[in-house]
Amino acid sequence: VARGFEDDDDDDEQDKKNTLNAAVASLSVRQVSQALWACGRMIAFEDPLRDKMEFGEAIPPPYLRHAKKYASFLLSSKDKLSPKDVAQSIWALGRLKISDDSILEPFAKIAAKLSSSCNSQEIANIMWGLGTLGFDRGDIVAVLVDRITSNAQLKEECTSQEASNVMYALGQMKIHDKDAFESLSSVMMKKLSDATPQGIANALWAHEVMKISPPQGLFDCWAKKKLGIVGLIIKQDD
């Protein structure tokens, strides 16, 4: 279903669209959300052609067009969406660079509504998708961030990568939330042994963009893992 109908050369293209519509309508919400997620995974194969597709020098694969149809179907069944469905869908929208307000904002509102039932991975995936697309509704983002920073159980479950993804998303969206950065940095500091150099670099980048001083230990860990050196001093804000 994710690939839809790859061959668009036939004359009866409308028949194929009708068939696809019927196929989507016959599926469950979970199946369609999985199809959208699969589109987000498959786009990795198109990454080398992204620029060419953007400038009309390469033809986008049909499943990119079908992805919007899947997203619209899911929004029409929003009361049936689970936190996992929403998280995977928003992550896929980010990967596919689908930033249409008529699609992204309704999904973000649903995410905020379901946030109290989301786990740390789901919040991180939602934030990654929103950040990638430059979402600008700070009120909605605040609800999502509060879920992962104010819930003790979620903070305990949160991985260093998830904390990094949330901070990176905040940096992308230019949302200055010092308390959130401190809370998420504390998560990373407790789990530095699991942190990757890229994850730490993304967190440091977000701190830099928002002009918030990161913990010295976070910088030292990146320097040791990435550069093999220790004891670097970073300038702290007054």
PDB file of C-alpha atoms in Angstrom:
ATOM      1  CA  VAL A   1       0.000   0.000   0.000  1.00  0.00           C
ATOM      2  CA  ALA A   2       2.848   2.404   0.812  1.00  0.00           C
ATOM      3  CA  ARG A   3       4.110   2.224  -2.746  1.00  0.00           C
ATOM      4  CA  GLY A   4       0.631   2.575  -4.207  1.00  0.00           C
ATOM      5  CA  PHE A   5       0.734   2.224  -7.986  1.00  0.00           C
ATOM      6  CA  GLU A   6       4.231   2.919  -9.251  1.00  0.00           C
ATOM      7  CA  ASP A   7       3.394   2.791 -12.974  1.00  0.00           C
ATOM      8  CA  ASP A   8       1.596   5.986 -14.004  1.00  0.00           C
ATOM      9  CA  ASP A   9       2.023   5.469 -17.754  1.00  0.00           C
ATOM     10  CA  ASP A  10      -1.373   3.842 -18.342  1.00  0.00           C
ATOM     11  CA  ASP A  11      -4.193   5.877 -19.861  1.00  0.00           C
ATOM     12  CA  ASP A  12      -6.663   4.941 -17.146  1.00  0.00           C
ATOM     13  CA  GLU A  13      -4.841   6.772 -14.380  1.00  0.00           C
ATOM     14  CA  GLN A  14      -8.149   7.878 -12.862  1.00  0.00           C
ATOM     15  CA  ASP A  15      -9.189   4.246 -12.500  1.00  0.00           C
ATOM     16  CA  LYS A  16      -5.999   3.564 -10.618  1.00  0.00           C
ATOM     17  CA  LYS A  17      -6.628   6.527  -8.322  1.00  0.00           C
ATOM     18  CA  ASN A  18     -10.128   5.254  -7.632  1.00  0.00           C
ATOM     19  CA  THR A  19      -8.723   1.830  -6.898  1.00  0.00           C
ATOM     20  CA  LEU A  20      -6.168   3.324  -4.504  1.00  0.00           C
ATOM     21  CA  ASN A  21      -8.880   5.341  -2.742  1.00  0.00           C
ATOM     22  CA  ALA A  22     -10.947   2.196  -2.315  1.00  0.00           C
ATOM     23  CA  ALA A  23      -7.925   0.285  -1.042  1.00  0.00           C
ATOM     24  CA  VAL A  24      -7.117   2.944   1.558  1.00  0.00           C
ATOM     25  CA  ALA A  25     -10.746   3.154   2.669  1.00  0.00           C
ATOM     26  CA  SER A  26     -10.794  -0.588   3.287  1.00  0.00           C
ATOM     27  CA  LEU A  27      -7.807  -0.474   5.636  1.00  0.00           C
ATOM     28  CA  SER A  28      -7.713   0.205   9.357  1.00  0.00           C
ATOM     29  CA  VAL A  29      -6.284   3.415  10.775  1.00  0.00           C
ATOM     30  CA  ARG A  30      -3.299   1.444  12.058  1.00  0.00           C
ATOM     31  CA  GLN A  31      -2.583   0.007   8.628  1.00  0.00           C
ATOM     32  CA  VAL A  32      -2.736   3.420   6.949  1.00  0.00           C
ATOM     33  CA  SER A  33      -0.499   5.000   9.586  1.00  0.00           C
ATOM     34  CA  GLN A  34       1.971   2.180   8.961  1.00  0.00           C
ATOM     35  CA  ALA A  35       1.791   2.881   5.230  1.00  0.00           C
ATOM     36  CA  LEU A  36       2.564   6.555   5.841  1.00  0.00           C
ATOM     37  CA  TRP A  37       5.420   5.592   8.153  1.00  0.00           C
ATOM     38  CA  ALA A  38       6.753   3.248   5.459  1.00  0.00           C
ATOM     39  CA  CYS A  39       6.730   6.148   2.991  1.00  0.00           C
ATOM     40  CA  GLY A  40       8.883   8.066   5.461  1.00  0.00           C
ATOM     41  CA  ARG A  41      11.296   5.148   5.660  1.00  0.00           C
ATOM     42  CA  MET A  42      11.452   4.694   1.880  1.00  0.00           C
ATOM     43  CA  ILE A  43      12.301   8.335   1.229  1.00  0.00           C
ATOM     44  CA  ALA A  44      15.824   7.514   2.388  1.00  0.00           C
ATOM     45  CA  PHE A  45      16.333   5.885  -1.001  1.00  0.00           C
ATOM     46  CA  GLU A  46      15.407   9.161  -2.705  1.00  0.00           C
ATOM     47  CA  ASP A  47      17.678  11.415  -0.626  1.00  0.00           C
ATOM     48  CA  PRO A  48      20.366  11.639  -3.351  1.00  0.00           C
ATOM     49  CA  LEU A  49      17.658  12.932  -5.726  1.00  0.00           C
ATOM     50  CA  ARG A  50      15.950  15.363  -3.341  1.00  0.00           C
ATOM     51  CA  ASP A  51      17.423  18.515  -4.886  1.00  0.00           C
ATOM     52  CA  LYS A  52      16.713  17.330  -8.412  1.00  0.00           C
ATOM     53  CA  MET A  53      13.097  16.543  -7.523  1.00  0.00           C
ATOM     54  CA  GLU A  54      12.700  19.956  -5.912  1.00  0.00           C
ATOM     55  CA  PHE A  55      13.849  21.701  -9.080  1.00  0.00           C
ATOM     56  CA  GLY A  56      11.892  19.459 -11.422  1.00  0.00           C
ATOM     57  CA  GLU A  57      14.947  17.643 -12.720  1.00  0.00           C
ATOM     58  CA  ALA A  58      13.743  14.255 -11.472  1.00  0.00           C
ATOM     59  CA  ILE A  59      10.265  12.757 -11.201  1.00  0.00           C
ATOM     60  CA  PRO A  60       9.187  12.068  -7.599  1.00  0.00           C
ATOM     61  CA  PRO A  61       8.120   8.469  -6.982  1.00  0.00           C
ATOM     62  CA  PRO A  62       4.319   8.025  -6.839  1.00  0.00           C
ATOM     63  CA  TYR A  63       4.308   7.054  -3.171  1.00  0.00           C
ATOM     64  CA  LEU A  64       5.247  10.629  -2.270  1.00  0.00           C
ATOM     65  CA  ARG A  65       1.944  11.807  -3.722  1.00  0.00           C
ATOM     66  CA  HIS A  66       0.070   8.965  -2.068  1.00  0.00           C
ATOM     67  CA  ALA A  67       1.522   9.936   1.332  1.00  0.00           C
ATOM     68  CA  LYS A  68      -0.689  13.028   1.474  1.00  0.00           C
ATOM     69  CA  LYS A  69      -3.710  10.857   0.755  1.00  0.00           C
ATOM     70  CA  TYR A  70      -2.774   8.596   3.657  1.00  0.00           C
ATOM     71  CA  ALA A  71      -2.323  11.617   5.942  1.00  0.00           C
ATOM     72  CA  SER A  72      -5.706  13.049   4.940  1.00  0.00           C
ATOM     73  CA  PHE A  73      -7.372   9.705   5.571  1.00  0.00           C
ATOM     74  CA  LEU A  74      -5.868   9.554   9.043  1.00  0.00           C
ATOM     75  CA  LEU A  75      -7.083  13.048   9.862  1.00  0.00           C
ATOM     76  CA  SER A  76     -10.580  12.065   8.774  1.00  0.00           C
ATOM     77  CA  SER A  77     -10.396   9.290  11.390  1.00  0.00           C
ATOM     78  CA  LYS A  78      -8.660  11.326  14.086  1.00  0.00           C
ATOM     79  CA  ASP A  79     -10.770   9.942  16.920  1.00  0.00           C
ATOM     80  CA  LYS A  80      -9.357   6.487  16.210  1.00  0.00           C
ATOM     81  CA  LEU A  81      -5.693   7.519  16.221  1.00  0.00           C
ATOM     82  CA  SER A  82      -3.426   6.197  18.947  1.00  0.00           C
ATOM     83  CA  PRO A  83      -0.347   8.037  20.259  1.00  0.00           C
ATOM     84  CA  LYS A  84       1.813   5.645  18.230  1.00  0.00           C
ATOM     85  CA  ASP A  85      -0.159   6.366  15.054  1.00  0.00           C
ATOM     86  CA  VAL A  86       0.262  10.115  15.543  1.00  0.00           C
ATOM     87  CA  ALA A  87       3.957   9.894  16.443  1.00  0.00           C
ATOM     88  CA  GLN A  88       4.806   7.748  13.430  1.00  0.00           C
ATOM     89  CA  SER A  89       2.715   9.939  11.128  1.00  0.00           C
ATOM     90  CA  ILE A  90       4.316  13.220  12.220  1.00  0.00           C
ATOM     91  CA  TRP A  91       7.770  11.632  12.007  1.00  0.00           C
ATOM     92  CA  ALA A  92       6.927  10.532   8.455  1.00  0.00           C
ATOM     93  CA  LEU A  93       5.660  14.007   7.532  1.00  0.00           C
ATOM     94  CA  GLY A  94       9.019  15.358   8.654  1.00  0.00           C
ATOM     95  CA  ARG A  95      10.957  12.819   6.615  1.00  0.00           C
ATOM     96  CA  LEU A  96       8.768  13.491   3.565  1.00  0.00           C
ATOM     97  CA  LYS A  97       8.889  17.279   4.106  1.00  0.00           C
ATOM     98  CA  ILE A  98       5.109  17.580   4.002  1.00  0.00           C
ATOM     99  CA  SER A  99       4.550  20.901   5.755  1.00  0.00           C
ATOM    100  CA  ASP A 100       1.064  21.795   4.490  1.00  0.00           C
ATOM    101  CA  ASP A 101      -0.738  23.659   7.279  1.00  0.00           C
ATOM    102  CA  SER A 102      -3.936  21.768   6.501  1.00  0.00           C
ATOM    103  CA  ILE A 103      -2.150  18.537   7.384  1.00  0.00           C
ATOM    104  CA  LEU A 104       0.613  19.380   9.860  1.00  0.00           C
ATOM    105  CA  GLU A 105      -1.293  21.616  12.266  1.00  0.00           C
ATOM    106  CA  PRO A 106      -4.231  19.219  12.761  1.00  0.00           C
ATOM    107  CA  PHE A 107      -1.775  16.400  13.452  1.00  0.00           C
ATOM    108  CA  ALA A 108       0.093  18.605  15.947  1.00  0.00           C
ATOM    109  CA  LYS A 109      -3.156  19.456  17.744  1.00  0.00           C
ATOM    110  CA  ILE A 110      -4.032  15.763  17.981  1.00  0.00           C
ATOM    111  CA  ALA A 111      -0.538  15.082  19.344  1.00  0.00           C
ATOM    112  CA  ALA A 112      -1.017  17.701  22.055  1.00  0.00           C
ATOM    113  CA  LYS A 113      -4.415  16.220  22.936  1.00  0.00           C
ATOM    114  CA  LEU A 114      -2.937  12.732  23.236  1.00  0.00           C
ATOM    115  CA  SER A 115       0.321  13.834  24.870  1.00  0.00           C
ATOM    116  CA  SER A 116      -0.689  12.596  28.322  1.00  0.00           C
ATOM    117  CA  SER A 117      -0.711   9.060  26.876  1.00  0.00           C
ATOM    118  CA  CYS A 118       2.541   9.368  24.907  1.00  0.00           C
ATOM    119  CA  ASN A 119       5.777   7.713  25.973  1.00  0.00           C
ATOM    120  CA  SER A 120       9.168   9.384  25.656  1.00  0.00           C
ATOM    121  CA  GLN A 121       9.924   7.853  22.257  1.00  0.00           C
ATOM    122  CA  GLU A 122       6.615   9.072  20.846  1.00  0.00           C
ATOM    123  CA  ILE A 123       7.147  12.604  22.163  1.00  0.00           C
ATOM    124  CA  ALA A 124      10.685  12.631  20.725  1.00  0.00           C
ATOM    125  CA  ASN A 125       9.475  11.443  17.303  1.00  0.00           C
ATOM    126  CA  ILE A 126       6.680  14.022  17.266  1.00  0.00           C
ATOM    127  CA  MET A 127       9.103  16.782  18.201  1.00  0.00           C
ATOM    128  CA  TRP A 128      11.607  15.627  15.584  1.00  0.00           C
ATOM    129  CA  GLY A 129       8.965  15.803  12.864  1.00  0.00           C
ATOM    130  CA  LEU A 130       7.664  19.201  13.961  1.00  0.00           C
ATOM    131  CA  GLY A 131      11.184  20.592  14.298  1.00  0.00           C
ATOM    132  CA  THR A 132      12.214  19.329  10.875  1.00  0.00           C
ATOM    133  CA  LEU A 133       9.247  21.142   9.335  1.00  0.00           C
ATOM    134  CA  GLY A 134       9.797  24.368  11.289  1.00  0.00           C
ATOM    135  CA  PHE A 135       6.454  24.185  13.095  1.00  0.00           C
ATOM    136  CA  ASP A 136       5.746  27.527  14.781  1.00  0.00           C
ATOM    137  CA  ARG A 137       2.911  26.914  17.251  1.00  0.00           C
ATOM    138  CA  GLY A 138       4.749  27.390  20.528  1.00  0.00           C
ATOM    139  CA  ASP A 139       1.624  26.704  22.589  1.00  0.00           C
ATOM    140  CA  ILE A 140       1.287  23.217  21.129  1.00  0.00           C
ATOM    141  CA  VAL A 141       4.998  22.495  21.460  1.00  0.00           C
ATOM    142  CA  ALA A 142       4.896  23.584  25.114  1.00  0.00           C
ATOM    143  CA  VAL A 143       2.315  20.891  25.893  1.00  0.00           C
ATOM    144  CA  LEU A 144       4.500  18.214  24.305  1.00  0.00           C
ATOM    145  CA  VAL A 145       7.683  19.387  26.023  1.00  0.00           C
ATOM    146  CA  ASP A 146       5.957  19.597  29.387  1.00  0.00           C
ATOM    147  CA  ARG A 147       4.920  15.968  29.036  1.00  0.00           C
ATOM    148  CA  ILE A 148       8.500  14.740  28.803  1.00  0.00           C
ATOM    149  CA  THR A 149      10.090  17.196  31.250  1.00  0.00           C
ATOM    150  CA  SER A 150       7.537  17.196  34.083  1.00  0.00           C
ATOM    151  CA  ASN A 151       6.736  13.484  34.251  1.00  0.00           C
ATOM    152  CA  ALA A 152       9.215  11.638  36.463  1.00  0.00           C
ATOM    153  CA  GLN A 153       8.536   8.262  34.874  1.00  0.00           C
ATOM    154  CA  LEU A 154       9.035   9.581  31.353  1.00  0.00           C
ATOM    155  CA  LYS A 155      12.277  11.297  32.343  1.00  0.00           C
ATOM    156  CA  GLU A 156      13.491   7.994  33.732  1.00  0.00           C
ATOM    157  CA  GLU A 157      12.512   6.166  30.533  1.00  0.00           C
ATOM    158  CA  CYS A 158      13.845   8.873  28.211  1.00  0.00           C
ATOM    159  CA  THR A 159      17.044   7.923  26.398  1.00  0.00           C
ATOM    160  CA  SER A 160      19.912  10.282  25.703  1.00  0.00           C
ATOM    161  CA  GLN A 161      19.005  10.196  21.997  1.00  0.00           C
ATOM    162  CA  GLU A 162      15.389  11.119  22.692  1.00  0.00           C
ATOM    163  CA  ALA A 163      16.437  14.013  24.935  1.00  0.00           C
ATOM    164  CA  SER A 164      18.846  15.176  22.236  1.00  0.00           C
ATOM    165  CA  ASN A 165      16.135  14.974  19.563  1.00  0.00           C
ATOM    166  CA  VAL A 166      13.774  17.131  21.612  1.00  0.00           C
ATOM    167  CA  MET A 167      16.425  19.794  22.242  1.00  0.00           C
ATOM    168  CA  TYR A 168      17.443  19.721  18.584  1.00  0.00           C
ATOM    169  CA  ALA A 169      13.806  20.240  17.593  1.00  0.00           C
ATOM    170  CA  LEU A 170      13.485  23.178  19.984  1.00  0.00           C
ATOM    171  CA  GLY A 171      16.568  24.699  18.377  1.00  0.00           C
ATOM    172  CA  GLN A 172      15.128  24.199  14.902  1.00  0.00           C
ATOM    173  CA  MET A 173      11.863  25.844  15.933  1.00  0.00           C
ATOM    174  CA  LYS A 174      13.730  28.654  17.721  1.00  0.00           C
ATOM    175  CA  ILE A 175      11.876  28.023  20.972  1.00  0.00           C
ATOM    176  CA  HIS A 176      13.801  29.353  23.965  1.00  0.00           C
ATOM    177  CA  ASP A 177      12.775  27.216  26.937  1.00  0.00           C
ATOM    178  CA  LYS A 178      15.645  27.259  29.404  1.00  0.00           C
ATOM    179  CA  ASP A 179      13.856  25.030  31.911  1.00  0.00           C
ATOM    180  CA  ALA A 180      13.246  22.399  29.237  1.00  0.00           C
ATOM    181  CA  PHE A 181      16.881  22.505  28.124  1.00  0.00           C
ATOM    182  CA  GLU A 182      18.074  22.098  31.714  1.00  0.00           C
ATOM    183  CA  SER A 183      15.689  19.206  32.302  1.00  0.00           C
ATOM    184  CA  LEU A 184      16.616  17.410  29.087  1.00  0.00           C
ATOM    185  CA  SER A 185      20.325  18.067  29.618  1.00  0.00           C
ATOM    186  CA  SER A 186      20.052  16.443  33.035  1.00  0.00           C
ATOM    187  CA  VAL A 187      18.607  13.365  31.327  1.00  0.00           C
ATOM    188  CA  MET A 188      21.566  13.248  28.964  1.00  0.00           C
ATOM    189  CA  MET A 189      24.058  13.781  31.780  1.00  0.00           C
ATOM    190  CA  LYS A 190      22.688  10.745  33.629  1.00  0.00           C
ATOM    191  CA  LYS A 191      22.990   8.604  30.498  1.00  0.00           C
ATOM    192  CA  LEU A 192      26.124   9.939  28.849  1.00  0.00           C
ATOM    193  CA  SER A 193      27.537   6.446  28.467  1.00  0.00           C
ATOM    194  CA  ASP A 194      24.760   5.751  25.963  1.00  0.00           C
ATOM    195  CA  ALA A 195      25.008   9.089  24.171  1.00  0.00           C
ATOM    196  CA  THR A 196      26.409   9.175  20.636  1.00  0.00           C
ATOM    197  CA  PRO A 197      28.771  11.925  19.453  1.00  0.00           C
ATOM    198  CA  GLN A 198      26.108  13.059  16.969  1.00  0.00           C
ATOM    199  CA  GLY A 199      23.422  13.142  19.639  1.00  0.00           C
ATOM    200  CA  ILE A 200      25.623  15.236  21.911  1.00  0.00           C
ATOM    201  CA  ALA A 201      26.580  17.502  19.002  1.00  0.00           C
ATOM    202  CA  ASN A 202      22.903  18.072  18.181  1.00  0.00           C
ATOM    203  CA  ALA A 203      22.172  18.986  21.799  1.00  0.00           C
ATOM    204  CA  LEU A 204      25.143  21.371  21.904  1.00  0.00           C
ATOM    205  CA  TRP A 205      24.034  22.927  18.614  1.00  0.00           C
ATOM    206  CA  ALA A 206      20.570  23.558  20.053  1.00  0.00           C
ATOM    207  CA  HIS A 207      22.072  25.191  23.142  1.00  0.00           C
ATOM    208  CA  GLU A 208      24.226  27.399  20.942  1.00  0.00           C
ATOM    209  CA  VAL A 209      21.350  28.448  18.687  1.00  0.00           C
ATOM    210  CA  MET A 210      19.166  29.363  21.652  1.00  0.00           C
ATOM    211  CA  LYS A 211      22.089  30.975  23.509  1.00  0.00           C
ATOM    212  CA  ILE A 212      21.706  28.692  26.508  1.00  0.00           C
ATOM    213  CA  SER A 213      24.871  27.447  28.208  1.00  0.00           C
ATOM    214  CA  PRO A 214      25.128  23.622  28.151  1.00  0.00           C
ATOM    215  CA  PRO A 215      26.499  21.635  31.093  1.00  0.00           C
ATOM    216  CA  GLN A 216      30.283  21.474  31.012  1.00  0.00           C
ATOM    217  CA  GLY A 217      30.096  17.703  31.322  1.00  0.00           C
ATOM    218  CA  LEU A 218      28.061  17.456  28.136  1.00  0.00           C
ATOM    219  CA  PHE A 219      30.702  19.342  26.187  1.00  0.00           C
ATOM    220  CA  ASP A 220      33.524  17.342  27.769  1.00  0.00           C
ATOM    221  CA  CYS A 221      31.827  14.064  26.831  1.00  0.00           C
ATOM    222  CA  TRP A 222      31.467  15.167  23.213  1.00  0.00           C
ATOM    223  CA  ALA A 223      35.110  16.269  23.108  1.00  0.00           C
ATOM    224  CA  LYS A 224      36.267  12.938  24.516  1.00  0.00           C
ATOM    225  CA  LYS A 225      34.081  10.778  22.258  1.00  0.00           C
ATOM    226  CA  LYS A 226      34.505  12.798  19.091  1.00  0.00           C
ATOM    227  CA  LEU A 227      37.973  14.266  19.430  1.00  0.00           C
ATOM    228  CA  GLY A 228      39.627  12.054  22.016  1.00  0.00           C
ATOM    229  CA  ILE A 229      40.450  14.978  24.293  1.00  0.00           C
ATOM    230  CA  VAL A 230      39.253  16.036  27.738  1.00  0.00           C
ATOM    231  CA  GLY A 231      39.141  19.125  29.875  1.00  0.00           C
ATOM    232  CA  LEU A 232      38.015  21.682  27.292  1.00  0.00           C
ATOM    233  CA  ILE A 233      36.465  24.752  28.856  1.00  0.00           C
ATOM    234  CA  ILE A 234      33.410  26.424  27.381  1.00  0.00           C
ATOM    235  CA  LYS A 235      32.498  29.988  28.108  1.00  0.00           C
ATOM    236  CA  GLN A 236      29.499  30.292  30.392  1.00  0.00           C
ATOM    237  CA  ASP A 237      26.986  33.103  29.995  1.00  0.00           C
ATOM    238  CA  ASP A 238      27.089  35.756  32.681  1.00  0.00           C
TER     239      ASP A 238
END
